[in-house]
XYZ file of C-alpha atoms in Angstrom:
746
model
C 0.325 -33.098 -16.567
C -2.375 -32.619 -19.199
C -0.901 -32.654 -22.702
C -2.756 -33.312 -25.931
C -1.201 -36.711 -26.539
C -2.997 -37.187 -29.839
C -1.230 -34.130 -31.260
C 2.047 -35.138 -29.704
C 1.913 -38.614 -31.212
C 1.592 -37.134 -34.695
C 4.032 -34.264 -34.311
C 7.458 -35.140 -33.038
C 10.873 -33.872 -34.056
C 11.546 -36.760 -36.443
C 8.180 -36.416 -38.210
C 8.580 -32.672 -38.515
C 12.076 -32.809 -39.985
C 11.584 -35.810 -42.285
C 12.127 -35.188 -45.980
C 14.955 -32.690 -45.614
C 12.964 -30.204 -43.550
C 9.925 -30.040 -45.802
C 7.612 -29.814 -42.789
C 9.460 -26.844 -41.321
C 9.606 -25.224 -44.738
C 5.841 -25.428 -45.111
C 5.047 -23.870 -41.752
C 7.665 -21.147 -42.211
C 6.196 -20.368 -45.620
C 2.773 -20.180 -43.967
C 4.163 -17.681 -41.461
C 5.580 -15.511 -44.236
C 2.326 -15.406 -46.201
C 1.025 -11.827 -45.878
C -2.276 -11.182 -44.105
C -4.217 -7.947 -43.652
C -6.734 -7.418 -40.854
C -9.354 -4.695 -40.890
C -10.794 -2.990 -37.809
C -14.212 -4.235 -36.691
C -14.837 -1.605 -34.039
C -18.436 -0.381 -34.442
C -19.203 3.354 -34.255
C -22.455 4.469 -32.619
C -24.633 7.095 -34.297
C -22.757 10.382 -34.301
C -19.356 8.729 -33.881
C -16.503 8.636 -36.385
C -14.122 5.715 -36.457
C -10.369 6.279 -36.303
C -8.827 2.881 -36.962
C -9.015 -0.017 -34.557
C -8.485 1.909 -31.344
C -10.725 4.953 -30.982
C -13.899 6.750 -31.963
C -14.762 10.435 -31.648
C -18.334 11.685 -31.297
C -19.892 14.906 -32.494
C -20.042 16.065 -28.872
C -16.275 15.618 -28.598
C -16.263 12.419 -26.549
C -13.425 9.977 -27.234
C -14.064 6.246 -26.834
C -11.052 3.952 -26.625
C -11.264 0.227 -27.394
C -9.440 -1.768 -24.683
C -8.514 -5.365 -25.583
C -7.509 -6.237 -22.022
C -9.649 -7.560 -19.177
C -10.222 -4.960 -16.457
C -9.761 -7.046 -13.326
C -8.889 -4.195 -10.969
C -5.400 -3.479 -12.304
C -6.420 -0.284 -14.111
C -6.151 -1.062 -17.833
C -9.410 0.816 -18.436
C -7.471 3.910 -17.344
C -3.834 3.364 -18.330
C -4.425 2.359 -21.949
C -6.838 5.234 -22.715
C -4.427 7.605 -20.981
C -1.714 6.777 -23.532
C -4.044 7.570 -26.432
C -5.489 10.672 -24.753
C -2.001 12.039 -24.115
C -0.917 11.623 -27.720
C -4.270 12.864 -29.048
C -4.445 15.929 -26.807
C -7.850 14.895 -25.446
C -9.836 16.257 -22.519
C -9.695 13.482 -19.894
C -13.244 14.276 -18.778
C -14.433 13.352 -22.286
C -12.633 9.994 -22.531
C -14.467 6.696 -22.176
C -13.743 3.015 -22.820
C -15.381 -0.068 -24.252
C -14.141 -3.667 -24.589
C -12.441 -4.280 -27.926
C -14.060 -6.834 -30.245
C -12.279 -10.052 -31.098
C -9.740 -9.250 -33.803
C -6.154 -10.317 -34.574
C -5.241 -6.622 -34.439
C -5.528 -6.848 -30.644
C -3.373 -9.970 -30.168
C -0.905 -9.827 -27.276
C 2.309 -11.618 -28.307
C 4.154 -10.706 -25.093
C 1.535 -12.415 -22.942
C 1.305 -15.387 -25.307
C 5.066 -15.924 -25.255
C 5.133 -15.681 -21.462
C 2.089 -17.806 -20.660
C 2.645 -20.408 -23.391
C 6.437 -20.438 -23.496
C 6.509 -24.242 -23.388
C 4.477 -24.470 -26.611
C 5.571 -21.362 -28.492
C 9.144 -20.902 -27.280
C 10.664 -23.745 -29.357
C 9.257 -22.284 -32.597
C 11.072 -19.827 -34.903
C 10.162 -16.256 -33.996
C 8.461 -15.533 -37.324
C 6.286 -18.623 -37.031
C 5.515 -17.931 -33.384
C 4.481 -14.315 -33.991
C 2.455 -15.257 -37.076
C 0.495 -17.859 -35.127
C -0.217 -15.461 -32.257
C -1.481 -12.781 -34.624
C -3.454 -15.025 -36.970
C -5.145 -16.939 -34.182
C -6.030 -13.634 -32.527
C -4.584 -14.509 -29.131
C -6.071 -11.670 -27.112
C -4.675 -12.216 -23.633
C -4.457 -10.355 -20.348
C -1.672 -11.548 -18.081
C 1.993 -11.564 -17.144
C 2.086 -7.768 -16.628
C 2.125 -7.129 -20.385
C -0.647 -4.602 -21.066
C 1.484 -1.444 -21.155
C 4.588 -3.184 -22.443
C 2.771 -4.714 -25.388
C 0.327 -2.003 -26.404
C 2.017 1.315 -25.595
C 3.528 1.736 -29.053
C 0.323 0.881 -30.928
C -1.771 3.119 -28.701
C 0.628 6.023 -29.025
C 0.606 5.679 -32.807
C -3.215 5.470 -32.838
C -3.511 8.656 -30.794
C -0.963 10.430 -32.972
C -2.732 9.333 -36.161
C -6.078 10.683 -34.948
C -4.399 13.941 -33.909
C -2.870 14.350 -37.369
C -6.215 13.679 -39.063
C -7.918 16.285 -36.870
C -5.125 18.747 -37.626
C -5.469 18.149 -41.363
C -9.225 18.694 -41.235
C -8.781 21.966 -39.327
C -5.950 23.089 -41.612
C -8.166 22.543 -44.647
C -10.824 24.785 -43.129
C -8.373 27.461 -42.107
C -6.141 27.295 -45.169
C -2.959 26.646 -43.180
C -0.266 23.952 -43.023
C -1.506 21.066 -40.862
C 1.905 20.813 -39.245
C 1.262 24.214 -37.653
C -1.948 22.970 -36.034
C -1.918 21.629 -32.475
C -4.319 19.920 -30.075
C -4.885 20.406 -26.358
C -7.650 19.506 -23.915
C -10.058 18.374 -26.634
C -9.478 21.381 -28.891
C -7.714 21.791 -32.228
C -5.996 25.173 -32.487
C -3.770 27.340 -34.646
C -3.005 30.789 -33.330
C -6.308 32.268 -32.140
C -8.395 29.800 -34.137
C -9.768 26.735 -32.384
C -12.388 24.032 -32.832
C -13.535 21.120 -30.692
C -12.785 17.537 -31.653
C -16.466 16.861 -32.257
C -16.825 19.609 -34.848
C -14.011 18.102 -36.917
C -14.374 14.365 -36.314
C -16.404 13.462 -39.409
C -14.172 15.470 -41.741
C -11.024 14.182 -40.056
C -12.004 10.548 -40.535
C -11.963 11.118 -44.305
C -8.446 12.599 -44.360
C -5.389 10.563 -45.364
C -2.390 9.944 -43.150
C 1.150 10.928 -44.105
C 3.734 8.185 -44.476
C 5.363 9.203 -41.204
C 3.013 10.035 -38.318
C 4.857 12.317 -35.870
C 4.599 11.607 -32.164
C 4.468 14.321 -29.559
C 7.873 15.605 -28.509
C 7.016 15.565 -24.818
C 7.244 19.313 -24.529
C 4.384 21.180 -22.909
C 1.586 19.840 -20.708
C 0.433 16.293 -21.308
C -1.432 13.445 -19.636
C 1.319 10.833 -19.654
C 2.786 10.348 -16.182
C -0.080 12.157 -14.455
C -2.082 10.544 -11.592
C -5.368 10.865 -13.474
C -8.527 9.463 -11.818
C -9.577 5.978 -12.838
C -12.253 5.784 -15.510
C -13.728 2.622 -14.000
C -14.087 4.064 -10.478
C -17.342 6.066 -10.892
C -19.408 3.206 -12.364
C -18.063 0.814 -9.728
C -19.040 3.250 -6.998
C -22.551 3.987 -8.287
C -23.214 0.373 -9.290
C -23.605 0.975 -13.005
C -20.562 -1.141 -13.913
C -21.603 -4.482 -15.358
C -20.010 -7.606 -13.962
C -20.995 -11.063 -15.150
C -23.434 -11.581 -12.268
C -25.217 -8.318 -13.159
C -26.433 -9.555 -16.547
C -30.209 -9.941 -16.702
C -32.036 -11.306 -19.743
C -35.737 -12.012 -20.356
C -36.782 -15.516 -19.254
C -33.335 -16.136 -17.703
C -32.692 -19.027 -15.324
C -29.822 -19.679 -12.937
C -27.476 -22.619 -12.527
C -25.091 -24.003 -9.944
C -22.677 -26.803 -10.706
C -20.792 -29.644 -9.023
C -17.759 -31.159 -10.743
C -15.881 -34.308 -9.956
C -12.615 -34.608 -8.035
C -9.226 -34.108 -9.661
C -8.170 -36.879 -12.019
C -10.005 -39.260 -14.347
C -13.442 -39.357 -12.781
C -17.075 -39.626 -13.837
C -20.536 -38.891 -12.506
C -22.052 -42.006 -10.917
C -25.273 -41.011 -9.176
C -27.494 -38.029 -8.319
C -30.704 -37.854 -6.299
C -32.993 -36.014 -8.725
C -36.035 -36.449 -6.499
C -34.312 -34.579 -3.656
C -33.423 -31.754 -6.021
C -36.984 -31.489 -7.304
C -38.240 -30.899 -3.778
C -36.401 -27.563 -3.696
C -38.789 -24.700 -4.421
C -37.899 -22.961 -7.689
C -36.051 -25.964 -9.080
C -36.494 -26.406 -12.851
C -34.067 -28.945 -14.315
C -31.028 -31.140 -13.787
C -28.350 -31.293 -16.489
C -25.649 -33.957 -16.382
C -22.525 -34.784 -18.350
C -19.820 -37.354 -17.735
C -17.877 -34.797 -15.687
C -20.426 -32.621 -13.886
C -23.992 -32.058 -12.811
C -25.807 -28.709 -12.801
C -29.037 -27.677 -11.134
C -31.131 -25.049 -12.919
C -33.690 -22.980 -11.024
C -35.512 -19.686 -11.116
C -32.944 -18.276 -8.656
C -29.355 -19.192 -7.917
C -29.881 -19.885 -4.224
C -32.396 -22.611 -5.072
C -30.056 -24.065 -7.691
C -27.178 -24.260 -5.235
C -29.357 -25.843 -2.545
C -30.535 -28.381 -5.102
C -26.936 -29.328 -5.916
C -26.324 -30.118 -2.250
C -29.616 -31.984 -1.978
C -28.737 -34.204 -4.951
C -25.596 -35.393 -3.158
C -23.733 -36.104 -6.426
C -21.417 -39.081 -6.347
C -18.423 -39.384 -8.640
C -16.105 -42.264 -9.400
C -13.027 -42.085 -7.189
C -10.055 -41.418 -9.463
C -6.852 -43.397 -9.430
C -4.338 -42.750 -8.109
C -5.714 -41.175 -4.943
C -4.223 -37.722 -4.366
C -3.613 -36.559 -0.797
C -1.339 -33.956 0.738
C 1.168 -36.689 1.552
C 1.195 -37.993 -2.024
C 1.907 -34.471 -3.316
C 4.880 -34.177 -0.970
C 6.107 -37.608 -2.031
C 5.790 -36.692 -5.715
C 7.984 -33.636 -5.193
C 10.602 -35.727 -3.390
C 10.457 -38.452 -6.041
C 11.012 -35.885 -8.788
C 14.491 -35.221 -7.415
C 15.368 -38.901 -7.872
C 14.972 -38.576 -11.637
C 17.409 -36.678 -13.821
C 16.440 -33.044 -14.176
C 16.581 -30.795 -17.218
C 19.318 -28.184 -17.218
C 17.428 -24.929 -17.878
C 20.226 -22.396 -17.341
C 23.945 -22.497 -16.618
C 27.059 -20.367 -16.522
C 30.723 -21.120 -15.852
C 31.925 -24.557 -14.745
C 29.833 -25.518 -11.739
C 31.063 -29.102 -11.573
C 34.658 -27.987 -11.188
C 33.626 -25.418 -8.602
C 31.726 -27.947 -6.502
C 34.225 -30.805 -6.827
C 35.636 -31.606 -3.386
C 34.268 -28.364 -1.899
C 32.276 -27.986 1.298
C 28.830 -26.792 0.253
C 26.009 -24.980 1.966
C 22.680 -26.652 1.228
C 19.018 -26.158 2.109
C 15.632 -27.350 0.901
C 12.499 -25.211 0.615
C 8.896 -26.109 -0.157
C 5.715 -24.268 -1.078
C 2.181 -25.621 -0.985
C -0.668 -25.355 -3.441
C -2.088 -21.835 -3.597
C -5.602 -20.820 -4.598
C -6.547 -17.819 -6.712
C -9.552 -16.956 -4.510
C -10.737 -13.768 -6.238
C -13.848 -12.125 -4.797
C -15.788 -13.016 -7.948
C -16.128 -16.764 -8.540
C -16.455 -18.214 -12.033
C -19.584 -16.789 -13.673
C -20.946 -16.822 -17.224
C -24.269 -16.039 -18.889
C -25.268 -17.639 -22.188
C -28.242 -17.594 -24.552
C -28.808 -19.536 -27.785
C -31.213 -18.032 -30.296
C -31.621 -18.470 -34.051
C -28.492 -20.565 -34.376
C -26.322 -17.999 -32.574
C -24.812 -18.348 -29.109
C -24.117 -15.185 -27.095
C -22.082 -15.122 -23.880
C -21.238 -12.577 -21.196
C -18.333 -13.385 -18.910
C -15.102 -11.995 -17.465
C -12.183 -13.525 -19.327
C -8.471 -12.942 -19.749
C -8.568 -14.923 -22.995
C -11.756 -14.040 -24.913
C -10.805 -15.860 -28.114
C -9.998 -19.055 -26.225
C -13.219 -18.768 -24.209
C -15.226 -18.364 -27.412
C -13.527 -21.421 -28.925
C -14.282 -23.500 -25.812
C -17.930 -22.413 -25.857
C -18.239 -23.202 -29.566
C -16.823 -26.720 -29.047
C -19.199 -27.370 -26.150
C -22.215 -26.130 -28.115
C -21.246 -27.874 -31.331
C -21.162 -24.592 -33.247
C -18.627 -22.841 -35.407
C -16.775 -19.992 -33.736
C -18.384 -17.576 -36.170
C -21.744 -18.396 -34.582
C -20.596 -17.386 -31.104
C -20.621 -13.795 -29.834
C -18.739 -13.050 -26.628
C -19.197 -9.899 -24.547
C -16.322 -9.544 -22.044
C -17.291 -7.971 -18.716
C -15.185 -6.503 -15.948
C -13.740 -9.072 -13.552
C -13.978 -8.929 -9.792
C -10.364 -10.012 -9.451
C -8.700 -12.922 -11.200
C -4.954 -13.336 -10.556
C -4.836 -15.731 -13.505
C -7.986 -17.756 -12.751
C -10.001 -16.248 -15.605
C -7.586 -17.467 -18.217
C -9.504 -20.707 -17.820
C -12.466 -21.436 -20.084
C -14.471 -24.096 -18.215
C -17.321 -21.778 -17.178
C -17.766 -20.522 -20.753
C -18.078 -24.077 -22.067
C -20.440 -25.134 -19.286
C -22.734 -22.104 -19.711
C -22.825 -22.691 -23.462
C -23.857 -26.315 -23.053
C -26.491 -25.399 -20.453
C -27.997 -22.786 -22.777
C -28.207 -25.365 -25.560
C -29.766 -28.006 -23.305
C -32.249 -25.751 -21.477
C -33.289 -23.574 -24.410
C -33.423 -20.458 -22.224
C -30.840 -17.857 -21.162
C -28.749 -19.328 -18.331
C -26.524 -17.648 -15.797
C -24.032 -20.111 -14.313
C -22.226 -19.194 -11.104
C -19.822 -21.487 -9.300
C -20.289 -21.500 -5.540
C -17.330 -20.427 -3.427
C -16.660 -24.034 -2.495
C -16.790 -25.109 -6.128
C -14.426 -22.293 -7.061
C -11.934 -23.718 -4.558
C -12.508 -27.385 -5.382
C -11.984 -26.896 -9.109
C -9.328 -24.200 -9.050
C -6.253 -24.512 -11.265
C -3.882 -24.104 -8.360
C -0.480 -22.471 -8.179
C 1.574 -25.648 -8.067
C 3.287 -27.054 -5.045
C 7.058 -26.966 -5.560
C 10.332 -27.774 -3.839
C 13.771 -26.251 -4.196
C 17.016 -27.982 -3.266
C 19.659 -25.302 -3.159
C 23.409 -25.733 -2.911
C 26.194 -23.157 -2.999
C 29.906 -22.753 -2.413
C 31.532 -19.917 -0.524
C 35.267 -19.560 -1.150
C 37.739 -18.892 1.683
C 37.085 -15.164 1.305
C 33.358 -15.857 1.794
C 32.569 -14.962 -1.802
C 29.745 -16.833 -3.513
C 31.396 -18.720 -6.383
C 28.970 -21.557 -7.158
C 25.181 -21.923 -7.137
C 22.888 -24.844 -7.960
C 19.097 -24.674 -7.861
C 17.264 -27.981 -8.343
C 13.540 -27.263 -8.565
C 10.844 -29.927 -8.425
C 7.595 -28.575 -9.811
C 4.840 -29.610 -12.219
C 5.216 -28.602 -15.852
C 2.412 -26.088 -15.473
C 3.262 -24.226 -18.673
C 2.879 -27.365 -20.776
C -0.316 -28.207 -18.935
C -1.713 -24.714 -19.505
C -0.853 -24.740 -23.211
C -2.245 -28.232 -23.710
C -5.481 -27.261 -21.985
C -6.138 -23.808 -23.463
C -4.582 -24.201 -26.928
C -5.800 -27.723 -27.605
C -6.392 -28.534 -31.210
C -4.075 -25.789 -32.476
C -1.459 -27.324 -34.762
C 1.342 -24.776 -34.341
C 1.490 -24.987 -30.500
C 1.302 -28.767 -30.889
C 4.476 -28.611 -32.980
C 6.165 -26.563 -30.247
C 5.195 -29.026 -27.531
C 6.508 -31.894 -29.657
C 9.812 -30.163 -30.399
C 10.724 -29.714 -26.757
C 9.741 -31.531 -23.610
C 10.943 -28.741 -21.351
C 8.934 -26.104 -19.518
C 10.834 -22.849 -18.917
C 7.858 -21.387 -17.086
C 8.211 -23.941 -14.282
C 11.499 -22.371 -13.169
C 10.929 -18.776 -14.300
C 12.820 -16.388 -12.051
C 15.168 -19.049 -10.704
C 18.325 -17.527 -12.221
C 19.575 -15.092 -9.560
C 20.172 -11.471 -10.596
C 23.530 -11.585 -8.829
C 26.977 -11.928 -10.391
C 27.677 -15.579 -9.582
C 30.430 -16.932 -11.857
C 29.286 -20.564 -11.805
C 25.643 -21.498 -11.615
C 23.019 -23.921 -12.858
C 19.249 -24.277 -12.637
C 17.642 -27.692 -13.096
C 13.961 -28.502 -13.454
C 12.733 -31.828 -12.116
C 9.182 -32.295 -13.461
C 6.842 -33.483 -10.706
C 3.625 -35.396 -11.358
C 1.550 -34.283 -8.374
C -1.824 -35.273 -9.842
C -3.441 -31.884 -9.199
C -4.522 -29.514 -11.995
C -2.369 -26.401 -11.958
C -2.515 -23.069 -13.751
C -1.172 -19.554 -13.888
C -1.163 -17.694 -10.549
C -0.181 -14.064 -10.094
C 3.564 -13.834 -10.939
C 3.718 -17.495 -11.985
C 6.745 -19.514 -10.880
C 8.438 -16.334 -9.622
C 6.226 -16.682 -6.531
C 8.215 -19.720 -5.434
C 11.587 -19.357 -7.174
C 12.110 -15.954 -5.535
C 11.279 -17.511 -2.163
C 13.915 -20.189 -2.752
C 16.557 -17.741 -4.000
C 16.151 -14.894 -1.531
C 15.769 -17.154 1.502
C 18.891 -19.100 0.548
C 20.817 -15.851 -0.085
C 20.024 -14.841 3.468
C 21.245 -18.174 4.807
C 24.473 -17.796 2.845
C 24.959 -14.306 4.273
C 24.657 -15.758 7.785
C 27.205 -18.473 6.986
C 29.526 -15.823 5.546
C 28.936 -13.714 8.678
C 27.984 -10.740 6.539
C 25.143 -8.271 6.604
C 22.413 -9.544 4.272
C 22.211 -6.206 2.461
C 25.974 -5.862 1.960
C 26.199 -9.492 0.839
C 23.697 -8.805 -1.919
C 25.051 -5.409 -2.909
C 28.524 -6.841 -3.472
C 27.122 -9.010 -6.289
C 24.968 -6.373 -8.025
C 27.599 -4.398 -9.894
C 25.894 -5.309 -13.158
C 22.399 -4.515 -11.867
C 22.467 -0.813 -10.890
C 18.687 -0.397 -10.919
C 18.109 -3.316 -8.560
C 21.005 -2.135 -6.391
C 19.370 1.280 -6.118
C 16.124 -0.344 -5.009
C 17.983 -2.197 -2.267
C 19.772 0.924 -1.089
C 16.551 2.931 -1.130
C 14.511 0.386 0.805
C 17.265 0.052 3.409
C 17.297 3.807 3.957
C 13.508 4.120 4.031
C 13.077 1.157 6.340
C 15.905 1.968 8.732
C 17.757 -1.271 8.034
C 19.588 -2.465 11.138
C 21.690 -5.117 9.478
C 19.316 -7.992 10.184
C 20.705 -8.303 13.686
C 19.258 -11.028 15.959
C 16.118 -9.707 17.591
C 15.643 -6.941 15.041
C 12.805 -8.734 13.286
C 13.923 -7.248 9.967
C 14.313 -9.093 6.701
C 15.115 -7.980 3.189
C 14.595 -9.446 -0.279
C 14.652 -8.243 -3.876
C 13.679 -9.389 -7.341
C 13.847 -8.370 -10.996
C 11.502 -9.508 -13.727
C 9.658 -8.267 -16.795
C 11.798 -5.163 -16.999
C 11.088 -4.026 -13.438
C 12.945 -4.168 -10.142
C 11.851 -4.196 -6.521
C 13.291 -4.519 -3.022
C 11.174 -5.232 0.054
C 12.005 -4.816 3.727
C 9.752 -6.577 6.224
C 9.449 -6.310 9.980
C 7.807 -9.382 11.480
C 7.599 -11.495 14.618
C 5.831 -14.550 16.016
C 2.970 -13.909 18.412
C 2.321 -15.885 21.564
C -0.323 -17.967 19.817
C 2.159 -18.944 17.080
C 0.957 -16.616 14.361
C 3.039 -14.503 12.021
C 2.588 -10.798 12.718
C 3.961 -8.541 9.976
C 4.224 -5.040 11.360
C 5.730 -3.191 8.420
C 6.448 -3.604 4.717
C 8.649 -1.119 2.864
C 9.177 -1.363 -0.897
C 11.329 0.489 -3.406
C 10.226 0.034 -7.015
C 11.782 0.812 -10.390
C 9.405 -0.083 -13.212
C 10.612 2.464 -15.755
C 8.474 5.334 -16.977
C 4.953 5.234 -15.603
C 1.782 6.051 -17.490
C -0.110 6.712 -14.246
C 1.862 6.590 -10.980
C -1.298 6.187 -8.894
C -2.119 2.959 -10.734
C 1.423 1.707 -10.171
C 1.168 2.546 -6.469
C -2.142 0.679 -6.229
C -0.676 -2.376 -7.924
C 2.419 -2.421 -5.745
C 0.408 -2.019 -2.543
C -2.048 -4.688 -3.701
C 0.818 -6.972 -4.697
C 2.452 -6.595 -1.291
C -0.776 -7.640 0.420
C -1.265 -10.481 -2.068
C 2.278 -11.634 -1.324
C 1.565 -11.390 2.411
C -1.544 -13.542 1.941
C 0.529 -16.106 0.037
C 3.149 -16.106 2.792
C 0.756 -16.863 5.649
C -2.221 -18.525 3.935
C -4.028 -18.888 0.578
C -3.161 -22.579 0.531
C -4.989 -25.881 0.742
C -4.264 -29.483 1.451
C -5.781 -32.360 -0.536
C -7.791 -35.345 0.653
C -8.866 -38.088 -1.763
C -8.481 -35.878 -4.842
C -10.435 -32.928 -3.427
C -9.130 -29.652 -2.003
C -9.620 -29.385 1.756
C -10.548 -25.689 1.744
C -14.245 -24.981 1.201
C -14.732 -21.434 2.453
C -12.781 -18.206 2.200
C -12.542 -18.031 6.008
C -10.381 -21.174 5.919
C -7.659 -19.499 3.827
C -6.180 -17.586 6.771
C -6.034 -14.413 4.724
C -4.834 -11.305 6.527
C -7.670 -9.103 7.761
C -7.652 -5.332 8.030
C -6.396 -5.686 11.599
C -3.489 -7.812 10.348
C -2.407 -5.420 7.599
C 1.027 -3.915 8.214
C 2.098 -0.334 7.798
C 3.085 -0.016 4.125
C 5.559 2.433 2.596
C 6.282 2.435 -1.149
C 8.863 4.548 -2.971
C 8.508 4.737 -6.758
C 11.866 5.487 -8.361
C 11.280 7.810 -11.321
C 13.223 7.472 -14.566
C 12.638 7.351 -18.303
C 13.512 3.704 -18.879
C 11.214 1.484 -20.929
C 8.050 0.521 -18.995
C 8.243 -2.713 -17.061
C 5.508 -4.808 -15.502
C 3.894 -3.611 -12.281
C 0.806 -5.689 -11.507
C 2.733 -8.800 -10.395
C 6.055 -7.256 -9.413
C 5.497 -6.954 -5.660
C 4.260 -10.510 -5.073
C 7.478 -12.622 -5.224
C 9.792 -10.875 -2.707
C 7.279 -10.504 0.147
C 7.388 -14.088 1.439
C 11.217 -14.339 1.567
C 11.456 -10.904 3.189
C 9.048 -12.057 5.920
C 10.857 -15.398 6.323
C 14.152 -13.557 6.637
C 12.592 -11.215 9.202
C 11.325 -14.165 11.257
C 14.800 -15.664 11.248
C 16.147 -12.395 12.644
C 13.350 -12.268 15.234
C 13.436 -15.892 16.403
C 16.698 -17.425 15.235
C 14.655 -20.078 13.390
C 14.740 -20.478 9.620
C 11.316 -21.197 8.090
C 11.675 -22.937 4.751
C 8.072 -23.683 3.849
C 5.118 -21.663 2.523
C 2.698 -20.926 3.994
C 4.954 -19.973 6.869
C 4.526 -22.153 9.984
C 2.580 -24.764 7.988
C 5.272 -27.338 8.828
C 4.612 -26.784 12.543
C 0.911 -27.698 12.417
């Protein structure tokens, strides 16, 4: 577990509280000190600026600043759609651009989710002040709509009011009688386009209370509008990091050492120089890069150099990871959640118990780590896809030895991420290469390097125990989870040097993110969840849905086993405990009806699972079997989803369908073993990902309501694996308790 020990040694609970709480008083006073941030969005010629979120041109086009990374999830459509709806814009005239770095675009929901171990122990005022003042712009944890909807709606409403006031001044009417629709401002028979009024509107003043639309009449919210990023992706005009071309640019490939404390020992520079197009070799203590006039030559040169690194201690292998998980259970765990009196419930009772395990999982997006950097006139400029632009800029500045004010970062679209592009290594490496070479450099990790140096979804184990009373009611539940403290590791790595997160890490040694999702949604009167931190020696990071990807597997698989012991239908067993969760219960009922649930009878090949998180609810029914060559064949996936009111139902459908397939990939593959501190997987063909021929028939029902929006991009991932495992139990009579499925039979 990587924690900034220097910060921790200086900031512990005793040091912080010494002197009657003076330390806490100082940081709380800092949090309360007022700060004002001004927009730094730049209008182009002919555009008028309307705050931090949008610009309107004289031709009527509306450009929306999006502070989130577009990695395929649709934020370049959903966020502008909120503004366009409130503004009354013509969708054909709406465009987007990445928002500049500014505290106004900070994402506290994502920060509190991703860095809960560091920020959670802090007082809310201090936590929120740090997130805003450090400008933590983050994409992750299904927070884009949940965090920004209110601000975007207010921004659209404010621009609408300003346009109405400008028109009212021309027409000599009350601005409250003026409306907007489809890019026009109107009052009675009078109407003007947005562009004709934009300059005048920008000079108007806002009332104290900006009215939002009432929802009456036609609007864009809730409509399946076409994606704004689709046309440029189709015609090739969309810029990804690998598309950047600069005068005199060179290309770099990199080889980094194995996991653990290592160092570069030897490279064969002469062999590299024999590669045509080769220009330079750059080394640090941790990595070596080849620079050439084309990337293919650079990557061949890396192989030709045959870099040798010091073998770290201890040696990490697949067996040592398994042993570390088992050893974690021998130490006392941290009680993370509890209800009732579990000890009394378990005392002298016959318990049902089972153990589950999941392996390391790779992110494996189509786009590997890529960054372009150039250093000119004391200023460093970077282009890269990033879920954390401020943190990437800080990492690049440290590597280049520059102040952050001397670094400009241009975020590009990402070809997938799933959490991988929260990391900042490529930004720092490209920055250092640009400084060393003195020319623009485009660094691209090879596919093998992307796998070798991934920040993996951690391996984890769950020891589950439960009591069924004589009436077969579930009265006691204990989940003991052995997993790395990935949240502390992530915070220590990405927020290093920041004093406030250092205080949070010192105040609490726990990591709530390591067991996120482990508290069942069911009405169980006595329960407890314990975290047993495991030192597996492998760098871990955030993976789509985080710990929910394994805690849901533990919970929903064990629920199915308990239903079998109780001799009850798995659906009825769950429904009986969901009286306090009507939305999740409706998802279960809906998916059972859609999927033709047969009660999970032996031979049916049907399994069911459900999950709730981040304000959303989902149930999944799977039909699966084992083939003659011992492969898992998933024939059908049916999902019922309640994620509250939807900005764009087509985007939600895409995310749910994509999440189901991502969950399927995690159930049958996407994993790697480890040999002598290096991941075994080198190529995407070794991940055993489902192909088009393997894809099941998919049915998704979106349950419509007007509840607050919940997360959608990660929602479908957690319940897929347990639904498939439960289906295989029904098909074969064998319970599979390890992910990837069948990996314990190899």
